[in-house]
Each structure stands twice: as structure tokens, then as C-alpha cells.
Short mmCIF file of C-alpha atoms and ligand atoms in Angstrom, two decimals:
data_model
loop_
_atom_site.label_atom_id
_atom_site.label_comp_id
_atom_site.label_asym_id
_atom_site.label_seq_id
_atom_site.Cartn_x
_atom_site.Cartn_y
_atom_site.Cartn_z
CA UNK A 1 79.60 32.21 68.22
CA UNK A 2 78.35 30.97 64.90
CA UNK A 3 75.93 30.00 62.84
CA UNK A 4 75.20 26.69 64.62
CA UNK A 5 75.20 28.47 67.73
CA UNK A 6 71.73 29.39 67.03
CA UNK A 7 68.20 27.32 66.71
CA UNK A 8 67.41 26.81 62.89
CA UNK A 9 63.76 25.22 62.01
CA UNK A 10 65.42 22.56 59.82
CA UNK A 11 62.11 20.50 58.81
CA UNK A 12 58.58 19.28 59.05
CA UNK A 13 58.36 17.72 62.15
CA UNK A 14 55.63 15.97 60.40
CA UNK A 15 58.47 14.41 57.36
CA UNK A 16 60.79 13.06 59.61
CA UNK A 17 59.34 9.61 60.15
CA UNK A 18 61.02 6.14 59.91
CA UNK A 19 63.90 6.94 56.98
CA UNK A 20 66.57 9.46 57.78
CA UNK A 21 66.56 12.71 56.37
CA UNK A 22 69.86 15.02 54.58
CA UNK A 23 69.64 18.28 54.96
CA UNK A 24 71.82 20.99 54.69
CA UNK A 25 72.48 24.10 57.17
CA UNK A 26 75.43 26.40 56.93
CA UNK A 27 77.20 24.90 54.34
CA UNK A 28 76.98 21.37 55.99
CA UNK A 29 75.53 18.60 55.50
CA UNK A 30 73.37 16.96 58.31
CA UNK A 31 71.28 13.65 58.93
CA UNK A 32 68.50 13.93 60.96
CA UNK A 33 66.72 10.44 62.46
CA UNK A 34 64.05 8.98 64.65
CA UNK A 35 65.44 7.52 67.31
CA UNK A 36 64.59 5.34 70.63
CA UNK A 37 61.00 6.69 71.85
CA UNK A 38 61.15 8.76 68.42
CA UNK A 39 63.75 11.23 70.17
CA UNK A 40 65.47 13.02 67.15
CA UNK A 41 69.13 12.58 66.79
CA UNK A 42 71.28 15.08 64.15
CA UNK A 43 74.84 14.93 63.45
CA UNK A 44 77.10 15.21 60.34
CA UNK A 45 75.84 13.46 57.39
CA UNK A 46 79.23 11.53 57.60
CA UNK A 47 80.08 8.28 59.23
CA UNK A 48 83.00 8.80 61.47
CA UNK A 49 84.20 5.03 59.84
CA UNK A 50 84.97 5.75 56.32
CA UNK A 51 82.52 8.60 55.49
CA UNK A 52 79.87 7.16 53.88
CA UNK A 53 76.76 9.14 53.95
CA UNK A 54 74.73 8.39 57.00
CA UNK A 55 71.38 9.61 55.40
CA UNK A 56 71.67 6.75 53.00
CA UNK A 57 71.14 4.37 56.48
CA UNK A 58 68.59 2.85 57.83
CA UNK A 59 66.92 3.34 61.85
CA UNK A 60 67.35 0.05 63.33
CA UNK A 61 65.72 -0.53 66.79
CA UNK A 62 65.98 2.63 67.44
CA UNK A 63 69.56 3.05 66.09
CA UNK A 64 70.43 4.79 62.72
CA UNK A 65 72.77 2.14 61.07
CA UNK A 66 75.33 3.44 58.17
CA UNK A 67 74.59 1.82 55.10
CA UNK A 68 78.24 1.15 53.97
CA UNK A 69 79.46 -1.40 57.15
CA UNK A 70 76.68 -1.31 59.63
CA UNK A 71 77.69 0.63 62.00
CA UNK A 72 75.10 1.65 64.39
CA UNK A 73 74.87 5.66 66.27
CA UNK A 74 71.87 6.50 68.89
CA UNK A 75 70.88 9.92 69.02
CA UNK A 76 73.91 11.18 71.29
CA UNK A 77 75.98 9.97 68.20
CA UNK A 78 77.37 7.07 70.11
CA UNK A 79 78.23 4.44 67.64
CA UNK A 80 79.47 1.03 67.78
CA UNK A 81 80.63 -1.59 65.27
CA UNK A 82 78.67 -4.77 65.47
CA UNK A 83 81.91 -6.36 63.24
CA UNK A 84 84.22 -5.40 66.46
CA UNK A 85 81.82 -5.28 69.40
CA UNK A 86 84.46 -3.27 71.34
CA UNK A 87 85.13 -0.50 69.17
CA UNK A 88 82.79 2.53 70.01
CA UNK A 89 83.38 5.82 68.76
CA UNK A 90 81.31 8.91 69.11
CA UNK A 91 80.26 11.35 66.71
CA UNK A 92 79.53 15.08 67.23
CA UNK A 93 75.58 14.96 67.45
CA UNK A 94 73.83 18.31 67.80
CA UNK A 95 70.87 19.49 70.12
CA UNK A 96 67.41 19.51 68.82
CA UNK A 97 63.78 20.24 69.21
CA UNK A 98 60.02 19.88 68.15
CA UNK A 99 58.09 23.15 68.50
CA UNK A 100 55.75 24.69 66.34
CA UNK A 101 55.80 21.54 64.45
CA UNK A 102 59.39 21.72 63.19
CA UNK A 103 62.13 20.37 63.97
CA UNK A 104 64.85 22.49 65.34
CA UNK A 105 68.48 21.88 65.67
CA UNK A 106 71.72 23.45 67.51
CA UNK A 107 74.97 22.79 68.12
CA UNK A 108 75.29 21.08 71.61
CA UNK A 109 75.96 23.78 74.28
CA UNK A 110 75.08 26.44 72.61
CA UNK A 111 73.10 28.66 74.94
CA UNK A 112 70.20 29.83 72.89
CA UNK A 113 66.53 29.62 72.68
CA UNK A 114 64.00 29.13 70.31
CA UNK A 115 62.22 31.80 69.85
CA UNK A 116 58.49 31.99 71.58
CA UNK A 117 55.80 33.17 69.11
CA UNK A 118 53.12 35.80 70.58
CA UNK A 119 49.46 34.08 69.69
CA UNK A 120 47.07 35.07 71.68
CA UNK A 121 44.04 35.62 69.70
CA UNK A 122 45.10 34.11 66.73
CA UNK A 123 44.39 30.98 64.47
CA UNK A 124 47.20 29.01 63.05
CA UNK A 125 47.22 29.51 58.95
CA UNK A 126 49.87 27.12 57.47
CA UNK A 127 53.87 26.57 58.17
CA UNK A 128 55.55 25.76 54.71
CA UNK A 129 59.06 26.10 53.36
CA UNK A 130 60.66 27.44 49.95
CA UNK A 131 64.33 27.04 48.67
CA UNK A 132 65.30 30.36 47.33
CA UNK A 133 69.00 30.63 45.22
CA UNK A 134 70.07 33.55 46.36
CA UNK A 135 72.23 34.21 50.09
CA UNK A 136 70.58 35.04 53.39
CA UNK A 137 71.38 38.80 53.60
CA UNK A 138 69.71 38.71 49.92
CA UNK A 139 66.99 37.49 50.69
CA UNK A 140 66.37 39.23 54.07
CA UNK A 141 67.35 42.91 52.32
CA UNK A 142 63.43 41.52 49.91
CA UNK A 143 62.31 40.57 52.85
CA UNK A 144 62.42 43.92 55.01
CA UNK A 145 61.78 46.97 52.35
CA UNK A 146 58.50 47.06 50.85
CA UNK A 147 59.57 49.26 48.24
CA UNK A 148 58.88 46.00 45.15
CA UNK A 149 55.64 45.32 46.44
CA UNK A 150 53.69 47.13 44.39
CA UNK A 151 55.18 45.37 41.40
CA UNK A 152 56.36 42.22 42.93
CA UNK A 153 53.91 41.30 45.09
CA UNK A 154 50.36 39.61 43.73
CA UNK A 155 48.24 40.85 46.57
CA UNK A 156 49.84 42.21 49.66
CA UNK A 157 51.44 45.65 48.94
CA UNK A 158 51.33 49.84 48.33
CA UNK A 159 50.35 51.60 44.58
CA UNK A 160 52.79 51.92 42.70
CA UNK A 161 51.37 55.63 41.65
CA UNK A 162 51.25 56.15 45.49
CA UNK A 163 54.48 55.13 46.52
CA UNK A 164 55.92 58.43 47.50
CA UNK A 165 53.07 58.87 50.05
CA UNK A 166 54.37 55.61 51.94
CA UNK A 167 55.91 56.49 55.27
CA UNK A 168 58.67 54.28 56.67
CA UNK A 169 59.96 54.32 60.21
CA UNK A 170 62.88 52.20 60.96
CA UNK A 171 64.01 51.59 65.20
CA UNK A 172 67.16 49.91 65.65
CA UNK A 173 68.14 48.42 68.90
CA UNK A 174 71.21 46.16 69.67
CA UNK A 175 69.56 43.07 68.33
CA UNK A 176 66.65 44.04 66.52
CA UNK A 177 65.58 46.05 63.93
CA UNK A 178 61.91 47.22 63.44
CA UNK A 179 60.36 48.57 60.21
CA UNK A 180 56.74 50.09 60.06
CA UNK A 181 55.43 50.84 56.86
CA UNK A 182 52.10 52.84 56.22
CA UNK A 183 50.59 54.03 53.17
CA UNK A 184 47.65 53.02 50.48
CA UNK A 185 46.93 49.54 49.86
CA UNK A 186 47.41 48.31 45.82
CA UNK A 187 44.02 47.41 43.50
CA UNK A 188 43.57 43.69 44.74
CA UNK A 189 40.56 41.24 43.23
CA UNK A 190 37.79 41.04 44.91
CA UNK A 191 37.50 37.34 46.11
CA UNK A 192 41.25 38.22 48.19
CA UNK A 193 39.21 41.35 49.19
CA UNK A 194 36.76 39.18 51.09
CA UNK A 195 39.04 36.38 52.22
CA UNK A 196 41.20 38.60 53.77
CA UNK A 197 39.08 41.46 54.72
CA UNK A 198 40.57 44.26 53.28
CA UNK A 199 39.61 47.11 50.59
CA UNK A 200 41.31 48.21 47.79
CA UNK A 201 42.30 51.94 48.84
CA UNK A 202 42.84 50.85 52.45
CA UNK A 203 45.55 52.60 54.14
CA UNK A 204 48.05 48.92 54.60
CA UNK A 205 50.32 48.86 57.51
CA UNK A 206 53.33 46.77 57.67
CA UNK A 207 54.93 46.27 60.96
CA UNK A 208 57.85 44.45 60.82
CA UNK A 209 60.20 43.17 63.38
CA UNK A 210 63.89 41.29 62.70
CA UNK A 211 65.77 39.33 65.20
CA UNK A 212 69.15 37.97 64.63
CA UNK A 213 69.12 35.11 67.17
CA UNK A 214 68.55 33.05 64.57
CA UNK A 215 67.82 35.55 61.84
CA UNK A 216 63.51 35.99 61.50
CA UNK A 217 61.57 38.96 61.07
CA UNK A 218 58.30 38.82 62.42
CA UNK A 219 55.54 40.64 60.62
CA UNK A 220 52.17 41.99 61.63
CA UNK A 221 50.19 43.18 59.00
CA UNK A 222 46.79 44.95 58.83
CA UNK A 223 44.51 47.60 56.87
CA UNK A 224 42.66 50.48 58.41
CA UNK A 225 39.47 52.31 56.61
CA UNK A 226 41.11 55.64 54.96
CA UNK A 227 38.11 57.32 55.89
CA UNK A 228 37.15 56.32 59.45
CA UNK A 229 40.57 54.79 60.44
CA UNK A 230 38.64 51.78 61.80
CA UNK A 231 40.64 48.95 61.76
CA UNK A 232 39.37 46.15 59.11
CA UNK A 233 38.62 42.16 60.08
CA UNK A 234 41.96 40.56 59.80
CA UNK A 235 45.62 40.81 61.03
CA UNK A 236 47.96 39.00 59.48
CA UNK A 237 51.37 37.59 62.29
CA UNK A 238 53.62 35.96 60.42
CA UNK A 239 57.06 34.75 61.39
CA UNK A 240 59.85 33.97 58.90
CA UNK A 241 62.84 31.93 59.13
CA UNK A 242 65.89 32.57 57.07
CA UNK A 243 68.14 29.56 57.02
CA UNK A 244 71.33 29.93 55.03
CA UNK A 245 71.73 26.54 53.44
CA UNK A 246 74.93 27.65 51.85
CA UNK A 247 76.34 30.83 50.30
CA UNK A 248 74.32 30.62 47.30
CA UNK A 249 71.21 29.43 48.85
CA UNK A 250 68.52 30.33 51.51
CA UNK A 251 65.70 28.34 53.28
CA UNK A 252 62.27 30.19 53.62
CA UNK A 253 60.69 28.85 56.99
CA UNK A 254 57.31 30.71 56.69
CA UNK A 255 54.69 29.77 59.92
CA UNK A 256 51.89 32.53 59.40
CA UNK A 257 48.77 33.12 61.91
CA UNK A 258 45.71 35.26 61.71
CA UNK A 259 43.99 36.95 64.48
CA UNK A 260 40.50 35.64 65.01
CA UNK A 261 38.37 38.66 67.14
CA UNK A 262 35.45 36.48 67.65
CA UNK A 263 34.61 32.44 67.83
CA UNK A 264 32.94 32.72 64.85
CA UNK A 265 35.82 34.21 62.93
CA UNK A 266 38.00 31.37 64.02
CA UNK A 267 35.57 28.62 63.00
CA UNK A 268 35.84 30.62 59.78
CA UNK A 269 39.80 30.81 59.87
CA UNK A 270 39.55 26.90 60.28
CA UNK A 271 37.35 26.48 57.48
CA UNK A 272 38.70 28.31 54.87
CA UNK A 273 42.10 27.60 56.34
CA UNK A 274 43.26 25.93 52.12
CA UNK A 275 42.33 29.57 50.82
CA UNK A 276 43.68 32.07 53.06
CA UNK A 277 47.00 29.36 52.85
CA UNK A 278 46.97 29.98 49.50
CA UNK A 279 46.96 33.54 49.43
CA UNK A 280 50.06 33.82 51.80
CA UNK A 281 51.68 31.04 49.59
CA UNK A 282 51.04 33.12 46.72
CA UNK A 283 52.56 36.11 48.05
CA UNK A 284 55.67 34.22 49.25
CA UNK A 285 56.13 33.11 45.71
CA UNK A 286 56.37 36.26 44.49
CA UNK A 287 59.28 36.91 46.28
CA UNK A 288 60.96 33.56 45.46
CA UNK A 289 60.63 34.19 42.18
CA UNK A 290 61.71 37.39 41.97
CA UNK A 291 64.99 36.74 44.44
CA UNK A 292 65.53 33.75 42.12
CA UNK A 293 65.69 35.85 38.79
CA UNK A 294 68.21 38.85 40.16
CA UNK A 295 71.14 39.53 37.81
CA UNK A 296 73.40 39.77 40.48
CA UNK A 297 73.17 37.79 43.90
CA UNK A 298 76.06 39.45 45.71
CA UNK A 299 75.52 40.39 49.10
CA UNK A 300 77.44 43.64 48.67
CA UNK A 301 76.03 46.79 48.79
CA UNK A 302 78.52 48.67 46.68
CA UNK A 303 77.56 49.67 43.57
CA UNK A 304 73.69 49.65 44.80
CA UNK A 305 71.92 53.19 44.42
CA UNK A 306 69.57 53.03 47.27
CA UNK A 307 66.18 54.51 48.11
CA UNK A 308 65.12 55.78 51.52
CA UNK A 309 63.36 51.96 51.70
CA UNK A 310 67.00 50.27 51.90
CA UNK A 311 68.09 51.91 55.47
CA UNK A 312 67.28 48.66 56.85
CA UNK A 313 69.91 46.77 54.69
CA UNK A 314 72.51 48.22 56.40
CA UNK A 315 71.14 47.69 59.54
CA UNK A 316 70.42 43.79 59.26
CA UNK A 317 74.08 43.14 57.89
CA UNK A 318 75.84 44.45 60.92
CA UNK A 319 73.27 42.43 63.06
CA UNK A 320 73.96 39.23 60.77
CA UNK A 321 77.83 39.64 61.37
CA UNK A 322 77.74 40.45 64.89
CA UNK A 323 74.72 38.73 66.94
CA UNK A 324 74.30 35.86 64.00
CA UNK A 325 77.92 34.97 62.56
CA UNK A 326 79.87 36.27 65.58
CA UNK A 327 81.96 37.91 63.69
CA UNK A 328 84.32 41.24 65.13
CA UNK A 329 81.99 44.62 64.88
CA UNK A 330 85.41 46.24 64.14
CA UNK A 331 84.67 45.24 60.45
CA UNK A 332 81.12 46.90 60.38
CA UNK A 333 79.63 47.41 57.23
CA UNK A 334 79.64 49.70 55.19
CA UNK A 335 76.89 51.31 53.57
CA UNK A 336 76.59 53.39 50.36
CA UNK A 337 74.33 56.40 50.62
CA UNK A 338 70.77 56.16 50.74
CA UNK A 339 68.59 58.61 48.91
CA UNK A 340 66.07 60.40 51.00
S1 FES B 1 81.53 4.02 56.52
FE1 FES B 1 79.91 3.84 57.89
S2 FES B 1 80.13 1.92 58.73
FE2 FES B 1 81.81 2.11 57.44
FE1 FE2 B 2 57.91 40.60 49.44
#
């Protein structure tokens, strides 16, 4: 079991057209193409001739055909050399997918599934990606404390001078780990106010859910009146992917919904669909910048003084190494002491 082993959203379903497409998963490089009937074949970015870069080809009925000699693969990686008709050769193509207007990609065999998102009652906001320099359990350990929001975030997140009255729960099970965070929602501007429903003051929950198979954290997010505890307009469900392009870098797959009560609020959802994009882009951003601008991108957790936000840190790196790399749980991580 590895990486590959799992489904990865790898890109747009919408930018993979005519041209082939490089990308990178893993810490290897991939070509994605368009095939016969516009079936998607991926393989190594590598022809199995004499290496040249298959990306750099061109999809020729229906055949992606390596720029350096012309030889020609279909999507099962099947290749044949028009200079010596009877030399075929087959490279090691990898399963894929469309769903949820990605394209998805595994190493053939693997038994895994990708995962089903829970929508009922909600409107479809946007699905973007961001390239963030830092490694995957990096980026998840921003990802699953909300302990910088406050000062990282632009919008989304607890006061600072309220921070101690923020309760965290953490619930571990063998392949998941849930966070729910509760506690007073920061001073945000007005217009965001009515966008996305919410008061300034409003007691902010953060529900937060990480699977391993690939690794995503699924997050439900919504504001209650402090004084009536009625539950405001919106609820944010939004599903991140965390792709580990290589050891240095991680790919944001962000695909974020919002729950429309009535018919009217999803005509409304659809309308100002741009704006309330916007504000989740904006949010996201924050993080990206502030992953990108860490003094230190190591992984380890040695050396780190934690808070009582970090507990799920721990708890996402033995996931990573066990369900997501495969690797033994004899050489479990090891955490350094959390503050309460
Ligand atoms: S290297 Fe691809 S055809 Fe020769
Ligand atoms: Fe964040």
C-alpha cells in the first residue's frame, strides 16, 4: 500500500482537453490525455522508447503520440511504433476517473474508492486548486487546528482576545480523525456579514472530519446566535484534498458547498455564486500564504512546543503512515507534549 494506491483529484476535468497534460503526484511525474471517445489515459510522463517526455506529444486519432519518434500509446498504455509496425510495447498506465468534475487517478488494481460527498441540501460553490511549498503533513497539521485563525485567517475564525474560551474536542477512530471547534466568532466586515450570514460575536463552530484514504478533511462550518442559540442562514461543507506533489510541495484540491434551506436561498447561492467563491478563495489564501512563509517546513514535531490545539497533529501522522503511506505502525510517531 502506497501513495498511488489511493484516488488523488489530479485536475480540472474541465483543462484536460485536446493537448496532454504533466502533472506531478508523489514525486512522479505523470501525463494525462484524451483518448478514443475522450476516455482519459495516465501513465508515466516517460516514453518507454528512449524517455522522452510524453506530455510534450500530441493525441492523434485518439492516440497520444511521443513527440521524439512517434510512437503512439492508447489509454491502456499500449504503444506501438509506426517505424517497426511489429514492435508493441506496453507501458504501466494507471486507473482513472471523472467525478465531481476532476479528474482522478490510481494505480491499476488498487482497491479503493473515491470518496462520495454528502450534498443533500446544498448548492455547489466553486472547486479550485492552490500549490502550496510546504509537505502534506504541513499543510494538513494548518489545516486541522484552528488555533492561527484569528490572526491568519481574513474572515473565517475565533478572537484572538477570546481564544482561551474556544473548546476543542478531538474523536479518533482507526481511520479518521474528527475535530469540533466552538467558541466566538472574530470582528468580520459587514458586506462578508451578509454574504455569508453570520454576525460578528456569533458563537462559530468548526466541525471537522479527516480521512486518510486519500488524505481530505471534510469541514462543516456554521454560526449560532450567542443569545438564542438559533442557528444562522448558512453552512458552509467543504471538502479538501491534500495531494503531495513531492516532499517539498502540496496540492490544495478545495470543492466547497453551501447548504441552501429554501429555493429561494439556492437561486441566491447561484447568483451570487462569484462572491461567496471569493470569500472561500480568500480564506484559502490565507493559509497558502502563511504555510508558504514558515521558517521551517519540516514535518517533525520535535522541537515544536505545542498547545492543546495540536493533539490532532499527532493523530493525522500515524494515520498518514499507516492507512495513507502503508508504512509499519511499529514506527508510530512520536509526539512531544502538548500543553493543556
Ligand atoms: S522516445 Fe518516444 S518514441 Fe522514441
Ligand atoms: Fe486556515
Amino acid at each position: 500500500m502506497g501513495v498511488f494506491d489511493h484516488w488523488h483529484p489530479v485536475v480540472a476535468s474541465s483543462k484536460l482537453r485536446q493537448k496532454p497534460i504533466g502533472i506531478m503526484l508523489g514525486g512522479k511525474e505523470f501525463v494525462l490525455f484524451r483518448g478514443a471517445g475522450g476516455k482519459i489515459g495516465a501513465m508515466e510522463d516517460c516514453c518507454v522508447h528512449r524517455r522522452a517526455r510524453l506530455s510534450r506529444g500530441s493525441v492523434i486519432n485518439g492516440k497520444l503520440q511521443c513527440s521524439y519518434h512517434g510512437w503512439q500509446y492508447d489509454t491502456t498504455g499500449q504503444a506501438e511504433s509506426p517505424g517497426t509496425p511489429k514492435l508493441r510495447v506496453c507501458a504501466h498506465a494507471f486507473d482513472t476517473a471523472e467525478k465531481h468534475g476532476y479528474v482522478w487517478m490510481k494505480r491499476a488494481g488498487a482497491q479503493a474508492v473515491i470518496p462520495e460527498f454528502d450534498l443533500a441540501g446544498y448548492e455547489y460553490v466553486c472547486a479550485r486548486d492552490y500549490m502550496v511549498p510546504a509537505p502534506l503533513e504541513v499543510v494538513l497539521d494548518n489545516f486541522t487546528e484552528v488555533e492561527h485563525t484569528p490572526t491568519t485567517h481574513a474572515n473565517f475564525g475565533y478572537d484572538l482576545s477570546k481564544m482561551a474560551e474556544v473548546r476543542t474536542t478531538v474523536e479518533q477512530s482507526t481511520d479518521t480523525v474528527r475535530v469540533i471547534n466552538t467558541g466566538p466568532q472574530k470582528k468580520t466586515p459587514w458586506v462578508v456579514q451578509q454574504l455569508a450570514g453570520l454576525k460578528t460575536g456569533d458563537i462559530f463552530t468548526d466541525d471537522w472530519v479527516t480521512y486518510f484514504s486519500p488524505v481530505y478533511t471534510q469541514y462543516e462550518q456554521f454560526w449560532n446566535d450567542p443569545k438564542t442559540g438559533a442557528e444562522r442562514r448558512d453552512r458552509y461543507r467543504i471538502y479538501v484534498f491534500f495531494n503531495p506533489i513531492d516532499q517539498d510541495r502540496t496540492e490544495l484540491v478545495v470543492f466547497a458547498y453551501l447548504r441552501a434551506r429554501t429555493a429561494a436561498r439556492a437561486a441566491f447561492i447561484k447568483l451570487t455564486r462569484p462572491l461567496l467563491s471569493l470569500i472561500v478563495h480568500i480564506e484559502i489564501v490565507c493559509d497558502v500564504k502563511m504555510l508558504s512563509s514558515l521558517a521551517d517546513k519540516s514535518p517533525e514535531l520535535h522541537g515544536m512546543k505545542l498547545s492543546r490545539f495540536d493533539r490532532v497533529l499527532g493523530l493525522n501522522r500515524d494515520r498518514i503512515q499507516s492507512i495513507y503511506r502503508g508504512e509499519s505502525p511499529t514506527s508510530s510517531v512520536s509526539v512531544p507534549t502538548i500543553q493543556a
